[in-house]
């Protein structure tokens, strides 16, 4: 499986769009979304989908 750059994937999200990552990246994804939200003046939401072993990031604005 190809390695995905978490930071660029999240920062390139358009408002209202989502992306998913493996649950194994949980801490990295949450902290990256939080950091980028502060740096870029955006709001992101994260949701864990346990049955699918995924974490979904959605850009709110």
mmCIF file of C-alpha atoms in Angstrom:
data_model
loop_
_atom_site.group_PDB
_atom_site.id
_atom_site.type_symbol
_atom_site.label_atom_id
_atom_site.label_comp_id
_atom_site.label_asym_id
_atom_site.label_seq_id
_atom_site.Cartn_x
_atom_site.Cartn_y
_atom_site.Cartn_z
ATOM 1 C CA UNK A 1 0.000 0.000 0.000
ATOM 2 C CA UNK A 2 1.347 3.433 -0.945
ATOM 3 C CA UNK A 3 2.208 5.872 1.835
ATOM 4 C CA UNK A 4 -0.125 8.869 1.927
ATOM 5 C CA UNK A 5 1.022 12.304 3.097
ATOM 6 C CA UNK A 6 -1.488 13.116 5.834
ATOM 7 C CA UNK A 7 -0.729 16.835 5.986
ATOM 8 C CA UNK A 8 -1.090 17.560 2.271
ATOM 9 C CA UNK A 9 -4.183 15.362 1.953
ATOM 10 C CA UNK A 10 -5.973 17.199 4.769
ATOM 11 C CA UNK A 11 -4.831 20.688 3.730
ATOM 12 C CA UNK A 12 -6.047 20.110 0.155
ATOM 13 C CA UNK A 13 -9.598 19.236 1.242
ATOM 14 C CA UNK A 14 -12.327 21.535 -0.056
ATOM 15 C CA UNK A 15 -15.028 22.723 2.330
ATOM 16 C CA UNK A 16 -17.555 19.922 2.900
ATOM 17 C CA UNK A 17 -15.248 17.186 1.558
ATOM 18 C CA UNK A 18 -13.836 14.209 3.471
ATOM 19 C CA UNK A 19 -10.945 11.779 3.318
ATOM 20 C CA UNK A 20 -10.216 8.581 5.224
ATOM 21 C CA UNK A 21 -7.115 7.049 6.737
ATOM 22 C CA UNK A 22 -6.303 3.756 8.430
ATOM 23 C CA UNK A 23 -7.130 3.656 12.140
ATOM 24 C CA UNK A 24 -3.429 2.954 12.765
ATOM 25 C CA UNK A 25 -2.787 6.636 11.904
ATOM 26 C CA UNK A 26 -5.338 7.890 14.462
ATOM 27 C CA UNK A 27 -3.071 10.104 16.584
ATOM 28 C CA UNK A 28 -1.190 11.536 13.612
ATOM 29 C CA UNK A 29 -4.393 12.338 11.731
ATOM 30 C CA UNK A 30 -6.098 14.019 14.692
ATOM 31 C CA UNK A 31 -3.085 16.131 15.641
ATOM 32 C CA UNK A 32 -2.442 17.106 12.006
ATOM 33 C CA UNK A 33 -6.076 18.166 11.515
ATOM 34 C CA UNK A 34 -5.920 20.243 14.695
ATOM 35 C CA UNK A 35 -2.606 21.890 13.779
ATOM 36 C CA UNK A 36 -3.687 22.674 10.216
ATOM 37 C CA UNK A 37 -6.978 24.084 11.452
ATOM 38 C CA UNK A 38 -5.097 26.608 13.595
ATOM 39 C CA UNK A 39 -2.463 27.419 10.969
ATOM 40 C CA UNK A 40 -4.859 27.774 8.028
ATOM 41 C CA UNK A 41 -7.914 29.149 9.832
ATOM 42 C CA UNK A 42 -10.022 26.124 8.910
ATOM 43 C CA UNK A 43 -12.195 23.745 10.920
ATOM 44 C CA UNK A 44 -11.930 19.975 10.581
ATOM 45 C CA UNK A 45 -13.999 17.219 12.133
ATOM 46 C CA UNK A 46 -12.725 13.682 12.756
ATOM 47 C CA UNK A 47 -14.826 10.557 13.178
ATOM 48 C CA UNK A 48 -13.682 7.023 13.926
ATOM 49 C CA UNK A 49 -15.406 4.230 12.013
ATOM 50 C CA UNK A 50 -14.449 1.266 14.194
ATOM 51 C CA UNK A 51 -16.167 -1.439 12.161
ATOM 52 C CA UNK A 52 -14.191 -0.351 9.069
ATOM 53 C CA UNK A 53 -10.985 0.469 11.017
ATOM 54 C CA UNK A 54 -10.898 3.987 9.519
ATOM 55 C CA UNK A 55 -10.707 7.587 10.667
ATOM 56 C CA UNK A 56 -12.586 10.120 8.520
ATOM 57 C CA UNK A 57 -11.585 13.797 8.341
ATOM 58 C CA UNK A 58 -14.137 16.318 7.080
ATOM 59 C CA UNK A 59 -13.397 19.967 6.372
ATOM 60 C CA UNK A 60 -16.208 22.062 7.906
ATOM 61 C CA UNK A 61 -15.024 25.465 6.552
#
